[in-house]
Amino acid sequence: MTQDHTPPQLRMLAPESFREKLSRRAIFKMGSAAAGLAIVVAACGGDDNSSPSTDGAPDTTDGGSPLASGDWSRVINAATGTLAMYTWGDYNDPELVGKQAEGALGVSMKVDYFNSNEDLITKLATSNGSSGFDIVVPTGPYIPQMIDKGLIQKFDKTLIPNMVNVDQAYLAQEWDPTNDYSVCKNWGTTGFMWDSSVITKDLVTWQDFFDACMNEASGMCSVLDTGPNLWGAWCWANGKDWNSTDDADLDACENFLVEELAQHIKKFDSYPSTALAEGAYTLSMAWNGDARQAYYRIIEAGGDPSVWKWALGTPTTELWMDNYCIAAGAPNAEAAHAWINWECIPEISIQDLQYHGYHTGMRDMATLISELAPDLDRGEMIFFDEAQVAMMTTQEITTAIDRQVEMLNKMKAKAGA
Amino acid sequence: MTSAVYTNDRRRWRGPKFVLAIPAIIWYLLFFIIPIAFVVVYSFGTKDTSRLLPVDLGKLTTANYSQVFDDTFFKTFKATLRIAIVATLLCLGIGLPVAYFTAFKVSEKWRVVILTLVVVPSFTSFLIRTVAWRIPLAPNGEFSRWLVDLGVIGDRGIQLLETQTAVQIAIVYNYLGFMILPLFVALDRIDVRMREASKDLGAGRIATFIGVTLPLAGPGIAAGVLLTFIPMCGDYVTATVLGGAKGNMIGSMIASQFSQAQNWPLGSAMAVLMIGAVLLVLASGALLVWLVPFILKALQPVTQSIRRSIAERSLASSKGDKPSTARGIDVMRIVFAIWTILVLLFMFIPILLVLRHSFNSGSSFSIWAGHTSTKWWGELFASGATWAMISRFLVIIGVVLLVRRVLLARGNVSKRVTSWMGPLAFLLAFVVNGVASDWFRDIFDFAGIGDSIRNSFTAAIGATLVAVILGGLSGVALARRPGAWTKIFMATVFLILVTPEIMDAIALVTWFQRVGDVPVLGYLFKNGLGPFNGGMHKLWVGQSLYASAVVTLIVRARLAGLDEALEEAAGDLGATPARAFRQITLPLISSALIAGALLSFTLCLDNAVISTLVSEAGSTTFPVALLGATKSTIKPFWGVGAVMLFMITMGALAFVAVVLRRSGESSSDIAATLAGG
């Protein structure tokens, strides 16, 4: 089927052998040359005879990676200078941020890390719009207050044409219905991971998690270092809505977290994967991507990954979404747009996904993965079936946020006492 | 007659006594007193997250203070003080024998070796050394498994990671050097004749130590305690990296109030109380020391009887076996030597681990993946540029050495020229390499952390310059023109020393925000100047505060021992005050300035807390970037970066040492300088 001799600029579905010759750089150059036309590279949908190329797909460091079939926008806008991104730890493939961005976009990137949305807001708020950061990556519910405080600026959407590649399900979210300020970087959820040689019973619900934490895993248990997540877990365990502002619930939650749970906690750790592999915990509340990382670390440390189990807590858990935004006063807004647009190209997006292990919100994700990353390991920790997605809820910033943060602080003080 | 008029003229020209301290006074007023005053004001405000600066000063309240006292927060306060006091005492206990041994029991040559070995670890990144402690403490780590195999500990391995004990170990480790050096300097200054006299008068070794050596070393002990206890109280890094929930310390708790909880009023109240607590502990410590003579006097009858009985017993035993004393001395010396070796080994454990784990084949710094790999170093040596650079160095230095040899053979050039050729060749090679290739860029761009290394040096060098200028001038003013102002100034300096870093950080961050739109003052911090952005200017200010206070004290101490006759003589001979300063005072304080510069350079290079809060994109330093990475996964290339940073620092120091040596300072002076004295 793919034997036709259509010029590659128009028909990117080139023969296997030709694809391998195309270096990644060359593809980008073609893309940018045609950028003015904003070509949407079309391919015949069928592609019947060839199974998607499986060789070397996950390793994207050098040329020869395949292109996804289907109707995708792959516009690349070149930019210049440096691009400063302020993001969560270990959140982009270093290859992308390094050599590839330099090659494809012509920008050299500098990345700094924050630990919480509040950290990010404090940094931007205390620098009078001169923080020097171009791209910031807040979690959805924090976006409205960042708009109110004038910390982020509106996109020039004509510079992000590849946004059409993002699944409608992850666009037009409550916090930014028109996507004027933000676009999904990736989303994830929260669950827990445990050493089944220590905790022999099966953990399913959030109530199971708390029980194990206070019994078998007492003193060897870590929880996320964010107030809303701990409040959330209590709500999910007790069948409450975590977006309610009910004082009685807040009091009951605080009482449980501070008086009962805190003493059993070993650490408030938002990224437990390394410490899990070091053997510091037997039970950890974790985000799915980090939990997935933990399996690789455990293998590296010479441990046995088969004893470690992972579960999304039932009956309810969260769906969080981190978003690319452009900081107000960004020194290089042009490059910021170029990067965001570039990250919306399916091949780039999947490369990043393979690194950080979170769903990047591209449409036709199943097809993309089967074509671009068929060897992807532990996909069940990245992609979720409908039943699982149905039990995920999104956090809203309510008036109770201060209470939630305060709870965490009291818990920390109690745990240390 | 004329000379009298002359003198009067000169006196009037001098202006107020504190004229030399004016730069420091302005600096401290602008960047310490006023910002800190704001933090004190915030502590009476209420939280309001709808504002850009989330503090409402509309209704002032003391609720924040009562919250700190009522709550479980107070327990963290106590835990922090306990950790810091125990660690200070441990440092003293571990460090005193080492300092004693180094000062009295070894030859000059070994003294330099030991001191160098004590100093060298502090030139490795503080943060990476702390992270490296995770390696031996990990329950699944090799060390732990080895102990399990030996049957020393149970099946679950070492259970220390994320506990208070881990924090205690690492905190002792992190500050041990800052205790040993002042102790050594103090002991080294003791006149040996005092100790000999004590022995001649019949006092035993222990009696001499307690009765003579220890009191004379008092100032050194006090300096060591201050240099360790205060930063320990505000320590944020160690607890964050190793502490877990049980090892939480007040420094990280205050920081989380500001960033995570956005509760600035409560955080401010905690910080204010913390300064109070530190001052209280120091005051009670001082009171205790002041009381010691009285207690001893009260106990005199008891001690004397004990002493008498000991003396009788030793007399009796020495009658029987004379040579035992001689052998006893040897045994003591060997014990001290073994102790010193063990302590030095302890100080090098994390550094060796950093080096080894930079060759880790895995993807996480602290988890050893079984075998070595050069992939993390590979990035640095991937291009042929590195080898070209090394060969250029070798060629240029080789040529210069050859020329030098020829010149020496002819014998008609001054020694001055030949002795300077080595360092000059090095500089030349450095410059040529920079011009001929992109090797600065190649080295500094690798793995994305090169920038942070460069920023670290830019920040540390700038802040050190500020600290040396401010501290040098005010140190001279304090020693030479004391007056009513001295007390206020010294109180400020002391306050700077006891203020936990996290409070400075918060004070400055909010202050920079406030002055951002003020003309002149705000311009540099908002817009930057030339190649240095606003963040770099903020780093210079933030890092220079503590450093300049340290330099002030060192310079003042140096000048206190010298009278002003020389400067006056210069004045009488017609030198202007500026000239007298340049030609007389400056040479006198040069060793103190160099010591101060080295100390502040080390402190600035490691600064994480202030830097994290004030830095911006493009001014991220190595500790700031690494602290960011500790929040998720530390890749082994951070080890590579730390080793690079260490090598560059050591190279720079070696260069400075060579230059100093060529300019005529004796090697022992340089050793003393490096040792901070």
JSON list of C-alpha atoms in Angstrom, two decimals, chain B residues 392-570:
[
{"chain": "B", "resi": 392, "resn": "ARG", "atom": "CA", "xyz": [46.37, 22.94, 24.08]},
{"chain": "B", "resi": 393, "resn": "PHE", "atom": "CA", "xyz": [46.98, 23.23, 27.79]},
{"chain": "B", "resi": 394, "resn": "LEU", "atom": "CA", "xyz": [49.85, 20.78, 27.70]},
{"chain": "B", "resi": 395, "resn": "VAL", "atom": "CA", "xyz": [51.46, 22.41, 24.66]},
{"chain": "B", "resi": 396, "resn": "ILE", "atom": "CA", "xyz": [51.32, 25.94, 26.01]},
{"chain": "B", "resi": 397, "resn": "ILE", "atom": "CA", "xyz": [52.56, 25.00, 29.46]},
{"chain": "B", "resi": 398, "resn": "GLY", "atom": "CA", "xyz": [55.25, 22.79, 27.93]},
{"chain": "B", "resi": 399, "resn": "VAL", "atom": "CA", "xyz": [56.50, 25.61, 25.71]},
{"chain": "B", "resi": 400, "resn": "VAL", "atom": "CA", "xyz": [56.60, 28.05, 28.59]},
{"chain": "B", "resi": 401, "resn": "LEU", "atom": "CA", "xyz": [58.48, 25.59, 30.77]},
{"chain": "B", "resi": 402, "resn": "LEU", "atom": "CA", "xyz": [60.98, 25.10, 27.97]},
{"chain": "B", "resi": 403, "resn": "VAL", "atom": "CA", "xyz": [61.48, 28.86, 27.61]},
{"chain": "B", "resi": 404, "resn": "ARG", "atom": "CA", "xyz": [61.89, 29.12, 31.34]},
{"chain": "B", "resi": 405, "resn": "ARG", "atom": "CA", "xyz": [64.54, 26.46, 31.30]},
{"chain": "B", "resi": 406, "resn": "VAL", "atom": "CA", "xyz": [66.45, 28.25, 28.57]},
{"chain": "B", "resi": 407, "resn": "LEU", "atom": "CA", "xyz": [66.21, 31.54, 30.45]},
{"chain": "B", "resi": 408, "resn": "LEU", "atom": "CA", "xyz": [67.39, 29.88, 33.64]},
{"chain": "B", "resi": 409, "resn": "ALA", "atom": "CA", "xyz": [70.32, 28.30, 31.84]},
{"chain": "B", "resi": 410, "resn": "ARG", "atom": "CA", "xyz": [71.43, 31.68, 30.62]},
{"chain": "B", "resi": 411, "resn": "GLY", "atom": "CA", "xyz": [71.07, 32.95, 34.15]},
{"chain": "B", "resi": 412, "resn": "ASN", "atom": "CA", "xyz": [70.58, 36.59, 33.33]},
{"chain": "B", "resi": 413, "resn": "VAL", "atom": "CA", "xyz": [66.88, 36.98, 34.14]},
{"chain": "B", "resi": 414, "resn": "SER", "atom": "CA", "xyz": [65.52, 37.96, 37.48]},
{"chain": "B", "resi": 415, "resn": "LYS", "atom": "CA", "xyz": [64.02, 35.23, 39.60]},
{"chain": "B", "resi": 416, "resn": "ARG", "atom": "CA", "xyz": [60.81, 37.19, 39.74]},
{"chain": "B", "resi": 417, "resn": "VAL", "atom": "CA", "xyz": [60.17, 36.66, 36.05]},
{"chain": "B", "resi": 418, "resn": "THR", "atom": "CA", "xyz": [60.86, 32.93, 36.06]},
{"chain": "B", "resi": 419, "resn": "SER", "atom": "CA", "xyz": [58.85, 32.21, 39.15]},
{"chain": "B", "resi": 420, "resn": "TRP", "atom": "CA", "xyz": [55.76, 33.89, 37.67]},
{"chain": "B", "resi": 421, "resn": "MET", "atom": "CA", "xyz": [55.96, 32.03, 34.39]},
{"chain": "B", "resi": 422, "resn": "GLY", "atom": "CA", "xyz": [54.10, 28.92, 35.59]},
{"chain": "B", "resi": 423, "resn": "PRO", "atom": "CA", "xyz": [50.90, 30.65, 36.67]},
{"chain": "B", "resi": 424, "resn": "LEU", "atom": "CA", "xyz": [51.05, 32.97, 33.67]},
{"chain": "B", "resi": 425, "resn": "ALA", "atom": "CA", "xyz": [51.33, 30.01, 31.32]},
{"chain": "B", "resi": 426, "resn": "PHE", "atom": "CA", "xyz": [48.28, 28.51, 32.94]},
{"chain": "B", "resi": 427, "resn": "LEU", "atom": "CA", "xyz": [46.33, 31.74, 32.53]},
{"chain": "B", "resi": 428, "resn": "LEU", "atom": "CA", "xyz": [47.47, 32.03, 28.93]},
{"chain": "B", "resi": 429, "resn": "ALA", "atom": "CA", "xyz": [46.36, 28.47, 28.18]},
{"chain": "B", "resi": 430, "resn": "PHE", "atom": "CA", "xyz": [43.06, 29.24, 29.80]},
{"chain": "B", "resi": 431, "resn": "VAL", "atom": "CA", "xyz": [42.49, 32.34, 27.69]},
{"chain": "B", "resi": 432, "resn": "VAL", "atom": "CA", "xyz": [43.75, 30.75, 24.46]},
{"chain": "B", "resi": 433, "resn": "ASN", "atom": "CA", "xyz": [41.46, 27.79, 24.96]},
{"chain": "B", "resi": 434, "resn": "GLY", "atom": "CA", "xyz": [38.54, 30.10, 25.51]},
{"chain": "B", "resi": 435, "resn": "VAL", "atom": "CA", "xyz": [39.28, 32.08, 22.36]},
{"chain": "B", "resi": 436, "resn": "ALA", "atom": "CA", "xyz": [40.19, 29.15, 20.14]},
{"chain": "B", "resi": 437, "resn": "SER", "atom": "CA", "xyz": [37.28, 26.91, 20.95]},
{"chain": "B", "resi": 438, "resn": "ASP", "atom": "CA", "xyz": [33.90, 26.70, 22.55]},
{"chain": "B", "resi": 439, "resn": "TRP", "atom": "CA", "xyz": [35.19, 24.57, 25.36]},
{"chain": "B", "resi": 440, "resn": "PHE", "atom": "CA", "xyz": [33.77, 26.78, 28.07]},
{"chain": "B", "resi": 441, "resn": "ARG", "atom": "CA", "xyz": [30.45, 26.30, 26.41]},
{"chain": "B", "resi": 442, "resn": "ASP", "atom": "CA", "xyz": [31.02, 22.60, 25.84]},
{"chain": "B", "resi": 443, "resn": "ILE", "atom": "CA", "xyz": [31.83, 22.01, 29.46]},
{"chain": "B", "resi": 444, "resn": "PHE", "atom": "CA", "xyz": [29.23, 24.32, 30.84]},
{"chain": "B", "resi": 445, "resn": "ASP", "atom": "CA", "xyz": [26.43, 23.14, 28.59]},
{"chain": "B", "resi": 446, "resn": "PHE", "atom": "CA", "xyz": [26.66, 19.48, 29.34]},
{"chain": "B", "resi": 447, "resn": "ALA", "atom": "CA", "xyz": [23.60, 17.67, 30.65]},
{"chain": "B", "resi": 448, "resn": "GLY", "atom": "CA", "xyz": [21.88, 20.96, 31.24]},
{"chain": "B", "resi": 449, "resn": "ILE", "atom": "CA", "xyz": [23.54, 21.59, 34.58]},
{"chain": "B", "resi": 450, "resn": "GLY", "atom": "CA", "xyz": [26.62, 23.39, 33.31]},
{"chain": "B", "resi": 451, "resn": "ASP", "atom": "CA", "xyz": [24.72, 26.65, 33.42]},
{"chain": "B", "resi": 452, "resn": "SER", "atom": "CA", "xyz": [23.99, 26.15, 37.06]},
{"chain": "B", "resi": 453, "resn": "ILE", "atom": "CA", "xyz": [27.69, 25.58, 37.75]},
{"chain": "B", "resi": 454, "resn": "ARG", "atom": "CA", "xyz": [28.56, 28.80, 35.95]},
{"chain": "B", "resi": 455, "resn": "ASN", "atom": "CA", "xyz": [25.83, 30.69, 37.79]},
{"chain": "B", "resi": 456, "resn": "SER", "atom": "CA", "xyz": [27.11, 29.30, 41.09]},
{"chain": "B", "resi": 457, "resn": "PHE", "atom": "CA", "xyz": [30.53, 30.77, 40.42]},
{"chain": "B", "resi": 458, "resn": "THR", "atom": "CA", "xyz": [29.19, 34.11, 39.17]},
{"chain": "B", "resi": 459, "resn": "ALA", "atom": "CA", "xyz": [27.00, 34.40, 42.24]},
{"chain": "B", "resi": 460, "resn": "ALA", "atom": "CA", "xyz": [29.63, 33.26, 44.72]},
{"chain": "B", "resi": 461, "resn": "ILE", "atom": "CA", "xyz": [32.40, 35.44, 43.29]},
{"chain": "B", "resi": 462, "resn": "GLY", "atom": "CA", "xyz": [30.18, 38.54, 43.19]},
{"chain": "B", "resi": 463, "resn": "ALA", "atom": "CA", "xyz": [28.84, 38.00, 46.69]},
{"chain": "B", "resi": 464, "resn": "THR", "atom": "CA", "xyz": [32.35, 37.33, 48.00]},
{"chain": "B", "resi": 465, "resn": "LEU", "atom": "CA", "xyz": [33.59, 40.59, 46.48]},
{"chain": "B", "resi": 466, "resn": "VAL", "atom": "CA", "xyz": [30.77, 42.49, 48.15]},
{"chain": "B", "resi": 467, "resn": "ALA", "atom": "CA", "xyz": [31.42, 40.68, 51.43]},
{"chain": "B", "resi": 468, "resn": "VAL", "atom": "CA", "xyz": [35.15, 41.35, 51.37]},
{"chain": "B", "resi": 469, "resn": "ILE", "atom": "CA", "xyz": [34.74, 45.05, 50.56]},
{"chain": "B", "resi": 470, "resn": "LEU", "atom": "CA", "xyz": [31.99, 45.67, 53.09]},
{"chain": "B", "resi": 471, "resn": "GLY", "atom": "CA", "xyz": [33.46, 43.43, 55.76]},
{"chain": "B", "resi": 472, "resn": "GLY", "atom": "CA", "xyz": [37.01, 44.69, 55.25]},
{"chain": "B", "resi": 473, "resn": "LEU", "atom": "CA", "xyz": [36.05, 48.34, 55.53]},
{"chain": "B", "resi": 474, "resn": "SER", "atom": "CA", "xyz": [33.77, 47.93, 58.51]},
{"chain": "B", "resi": 475, "resn": "GLY", "atom": "CA", "xyz": [36.24, 45.60, 60.21]},
{"chain": "B", "resi": 476, "resn": "VAL", "atom": "CA", "xyz": [38.89, 48.32, 59.97]},
{"chain": "B", "resi": 477, "resn": "ALA", "atom": "CA", "xyz": [36.45, 50.94, 61.21]},
{"chain": "B", "resi": 478, "resn": "LEU", "atom": "CA", "xyz": [35.43, 48.77, 64.16]},
{"chain": "B", "resi": 479, "resn": "ALA", "atom": "CA", "xyz": [39.01, 48.12, 65.21]},
{"chain": "B", "resi": 480, "resn": "ARG", "atom": "CA", "xyz": [40.36, 51.59, 64.54]},
{"chain": "B", "resi": 481, "resn": "ARG", "atom": "CA", "xyz": [37.50, 54.00, 65.24]},
{"chain": "B", "resi": 482, "resn": "PRO", "atom": "CA", "xyz": [35.48, 52.49, 68.02]},
{"chain": "B", "resi": 483, "resn": "GLY", "atom": "CA", "xyz": [32.79, 54.64, 69.53]},
{"chain": "B", "resi": 484, "resn": "ALA", "atom": "CA", "xyz": [29.14, 54.68, 70.42]},
{"chain": "B", "resi": 485, "resn": "TRP", "atom": "CA", "xyz": [28.31, 53.34, 66.97]},
{"chain": "B", "resi": 486, "resn": "THR", "atom": "CA", "xyz": [30.37, 50.18, 67.49]},
{"chain": "B", "resi": 487, "resn": "LYS", "atom": "CA", "xyz": [27.84, 48.57, 69.80]},
{"chain": "B", "resi": 488, "resn": "ILE", "atom": "CA", "xyz": [24.89, 49.11, 67.48]},
{"chain": "B", "resi": 489, "resn": "PHE", "atom": "CA", "xyz": [26.88, 47.92, 64.51]},
{"chain": "B", "resi": 490, "resn": "MET", "atom": "CA", "xyz": [28.14, 44.82, 66.31]},
{"chain": "B", "resi": 491, "resn": "ALA", "atom": "CA", "xyz": [24.62, 44.04, 67.46]},
{"chain": "B", "resi": 492, "resn": "THR", "atom": "CA", "xyz": [23.49, 44.16, 63.83]},
{"chain": "B", "resi": 493, "resn": "VAL", "atom": "CA", "xyz": [26.33, 41.88, 62.77]},
{"chain": "B", "resi": 494, "resn": "PHE", "atom": "CA", "xyz": [25.47, 39.43, 65.52]},
{"chain": "B", "resi": 495, "resn": "LEU", "atom": "CA", "xyz": [21.81, 39.57, 64.53]},
{"chain": "B", "resi": 496, "resn": "ILE", "atom": "CA", "xyz": [22.76, 38.75, 60.95]},
{"chain": "B", "resi": 497, "resn": "LEU", "atom": "CA", "xyz": [24.72, 35.76, 62.20]},
{"chain": "B", "resi": 498, "resn": "VAL", "atom": "CA", "xyz": [21.89, 34.38, 64.33]},
{"chain": "B", "resi": 499, "resn": "THR", "atom": "CA", "xyz": [19.06, 35.02, 61.88]},
{"chain": "B", "resi": 500, "resn": "PRO", "atom": "CA", "xyz": [18.13, 31.73, 60.26]},
{"chain": "B", "resi": 501, "resn": "GLU", "atom": "CA", "xyz": [18.71, 31.78, 56.56]},
{"chain": "B", "resi": 502, "resn": "ILE", "atom": "CA", "xyz": [15.10, 31.03, 55.76]},
{"chain": "B", "resi": 503, "resn": "MET", "atom": "CA", "xyz": [14.05, 34.28, 57.43]},
{"chain": "B", "resi": 504, "resn": "ASP", "atom": "CA", "xyz": [16.56, 36.32, 55.43]},
{"chain": "B", "resi": 505, "resn": "ALA", "atom": "CA", "xyz": [15.29, 34.57, 52.35]},
{"chain": "B", "resi": 506, "resn": "ILE", "atom": "CA", "xyz": [11.68, 35.49, 53.01]},
{"chain": "B", "resi": 507, "resn": "ALA", "atom": "CA", "xyz": [12.55, 39.01, 54.07]},
{"chain": "B", "resi": 508, "resn": "LEU", "atom": "CA", "xyz": [14.52, 39.58, 50.88]},
{"chain": "B", "resi": 509, "resn": "VAL", "atom": "CA", "xyz": [12.02, 37.97, 48.54]},
{"chain": "B", "resi": 510, "resn": "THR", "atom": "CA", "xyz": [9.20, 40.20, 49.75]},
{"chain": "B", "resi": 511, "resn": "TRP", "atom": "CA", "xyz": [11.50, 43.21, 49.87]},
{"chain": "B", "resi": 512, "resn": "PHE", "atom": "CA", "xyz": [12.60, 42.78, 46.27]},
{"chain": "B", "resi": 513, "resn": "GLN", "atom": "CA", "xyz": [8.96, 42.54, 45.31]},
{"chain": "B", "resi": 514, "resn": "ARG", "atom": "CA", "xyz": [8.22, 45.80, 47.10]},
{"chain": "B", "resi": 515, "resn": "VAL", "atom": "CA", "xyz": [11.14, 47.77, 45.72]},
{"chain": "B", "resi": 516, "resn": "GLY", "atom": "CA", "xyz": [10.70, 46.37, 42.22]},
{"chain": "B", "resi": 517, "resn": "ASP", "atom": "CA", "xyz": [9.10, 49.57, 40.97]},
{"chain": "B", "resi": 518, "resn": "VAL", "atom": "CA", "xyz": [11.17, 52.00, 43.02]},
{"chain": "B", "resi": 519, "resn": "PRO", "atom": "CA", "xyz": [13.44, 53.93, 40.63]},
{"chain": "B", "resi": 520, "resn": "VAL", "atom": "CA", "xyz": [17.18, 53.33, 40.92]},
{"chain": "B", "resi": 521, "resn": "LEU", "atom": "CA", "xyz": [16.95, 50.85, 43.79]},
{"chain": "B", "resi": 522, "resn": "GLY", "atom": "CA", "xyz": [14.53, 48.50, 42.09]},
{"chain": "B", "resi": 523, "resn": "TYR", "atom": "CA", "xyz": [16.00, 48.77, 38.63]},
{"chain": "B", "resi": 524, "resn": "LEU", "atom": "CA", "xyz": [18.88, 46.35, 39.10]},
{"chain": "B", "resi": 525, "resn": "PHE", "atom": "CA", "xyz": [16.73, 43.71, 40.71]},
{"chain": "B", "resi": 526, "resn": "LYS", "atom": "CA", "xyz": [14.01, 43.92, 38.14]},
{"chain": "B", "resi": 527, "resn": "ASN", "atom": "CA", "xyz": [15.91, 44.49, 34.94]},
{"chain": "B", "resi": 528, "resn": "GLY", "atom": "CA", "xyz": [19.43, 43.46, 35.70]},
{"chain": "B", "resi": 529, "resn": "LEU", "atom": "CA", "xyz": [22.47, 45.07, 34.19]},
{"chain": "B", "resi": 530, "resn": "GLY", "atom": "CA", "xyz": [24.64, 43.92, 31.32]},
{"chain": "B", "resi": 531, "resn": "PRO", "atom": "CA", "xyz": [25.13, 40.17, 31.31]},
{"chain": "B", "resi": 532, "resn": "PHE", "atom": "CA", "xyz": [23.73, 39.80, 34.83]},
{"chain": "B", "resi": 533, "resn": "ASN", "atom": "CA", "xyz": [19.99, 39.52, 35.20]},
{"chain": "B", "resi": 534, "resn": "GLY", "atom": "CA", "xyz": [17.94, 40.70, 38.16]},
{"chain": "B", "resi": 535, "resn": "GLY", "atom": "CA", "xyz": [18.12, 37.28, 39.76]},
{"chain": "B", "resi": 536, "resn": "MET", "atom": "CA", "xyz": [21.92, 37.43, 39.86]},
{"chain": "B", "resi": 537, "resn": "HIS", "atom": "CA", "xyz": [21.81, 40.81, 41.63]},
{"chain": "B", "resi": 538, "resn": "LYS", "atom": "CA", "xyz": [19.40, 39.35, 44.15]},
{"chain": "B", "resi": 539, "resn": "LEU", "atom": "CA", "xyz": [21.75, 36.43, 44.71]},
{"chain": "B", "resi": 540, "resn": "TRP", "atom": "CA", "xyz": [24.66, 38.78, 45.32]},
{"chain": "B", "resi": 541, "resn": "VAL", "atom": "CA", "xyz": [22.68, 40.64, 47.94]},
{"chain": "B", "resi": 542, "resn": "GLY", "atom": "CA", "xyz": [21.30, 37.51, 49.58]},
{"chain": "B", "resi": 543, "resn": "GLN", "atom": "CA", "xyz": [24.55, 35.60, 49.76]},
{"chain": "B", "resi": 544, "resn": "SER", "atom": "CA", "xyz": [26.63, 38.58, 50.85]},
{"chain": "B", "resi": 545, "resn": "LEU", "atom": "CA", "xyz": [24.78, 39.20, 54.13]},
{"chain": "B", "resi": 546, "resn": "TYR", "atom": "CA", "xyz": [26.09, 36.32, 56.23]},
{"chain": "B", "resi": 547, "resn": "ALA", "atom": "CA", "xyz": [29.43, 36.30, 54.40]},
{"chain": "B", "resi": 548, "resn": "SER", "atom": "CA", "xyz": [30.11, 39.99, 55.04]},
{"chain": "B", "resi": 549, "resn": "ALA", "atom": "CA", "xyz": [29.32, 39.56, 58.73]},
{"chain": "B", "resi": 550, "resn": "VAL", "atom": "CA", "xyz": [31.89, 36.76, 58.90]},
{"chain": "B", "resi": 551, "resn": "VAL", "atom": "CA", "xyz": [34.52, 38.84, 57.08]},
{"chain": "B", "resi": 552, "resn": "THR", "atom": "CA", "xyz": [33.86, 41.78, 59.41]},
{"chain": "B", "resi": 553, "resn": "LEU", "atom": "CA", "xyz": [34.60, 39.64, 62.45]},
{"chain": "B", "resi": 554, "resn": "ILE", "atom": "CA", "xyz": [37.75, 38.11, 60.98]},
{"chain": "B", "resi": 555, "resn": "VAL", "atom": "CA", "xyz": [39.21, 41.49, 59.94]},
{"chain": "B", "resi": 556, "resn": "ARG", "atom": "CA", "xyz": [38.33, 43.08, 63.25]},
{"chain": "B", "resi": 557, "resn": "ALA", "atom": "CA", "xyz": [39.97, 40.22, 65.15]},
{"chain": "B", "resi": 558, "resn": "ARG", "atom": "CA", "xyz": [43.09, 40.53, 63.03]},
{"chain": "B", "resi": 559, "resn": "LEU", "atom": "CA", "xyz": [43.46, 44.27, 63.57]},
{"chain": "B", "resi": 560, "resn": "ALA", "atom": "CA", "xyz": [42.57, 44.16, 67.25]},
{"chain": "B", "resi": 561, "resn": "GLY", "atom": "CA", "xyz": [45.98, 42.70, 67.97]},
{"chain": "B", "resi": 562, "resn": "LEU", "atom": "CA", "xyz": [47.92, 45.44, 66.14]},
{"chain": "B", "resi": 563, "resn": "ASP", "atom": "CA", "xyz": [48.20, 49.01, 67.31]},
{"chain": "B", "resi": 564, "resn": "GLU", "atom": "CA", "xyz": [47.76, 51.99, 65.07]},
{"chain": "B", "resi": 565, "resn": "ALA", "atom": "CA", "xyz": [51.32, 53.30, 65.34]},
{"chain": "B", "resi": 566, "resn": "LEU", "atom": "CA", "xyz": [52.17, 52.36, 61.79]},
{"chain": "B", "resi": 567, "resn": "GLU", "atom": "CA", "xyz": [49.26, 54.20, 60.23]},
{"chain": "B", "resi": 568, "resn": "GLU", "atom": "CA", "xyz": [49.94, 57.21, 62.43]},
{"chain": "B", "resi": 569, "resn": "ALA", "atom": "CA", "xyz": [53.56, 57.21, 61.43]},
{"chain": "B", "resi": 570, "resn": "ALA", "atom": "CA", "xyz": [52.52, 57.18, 57.79]}
]
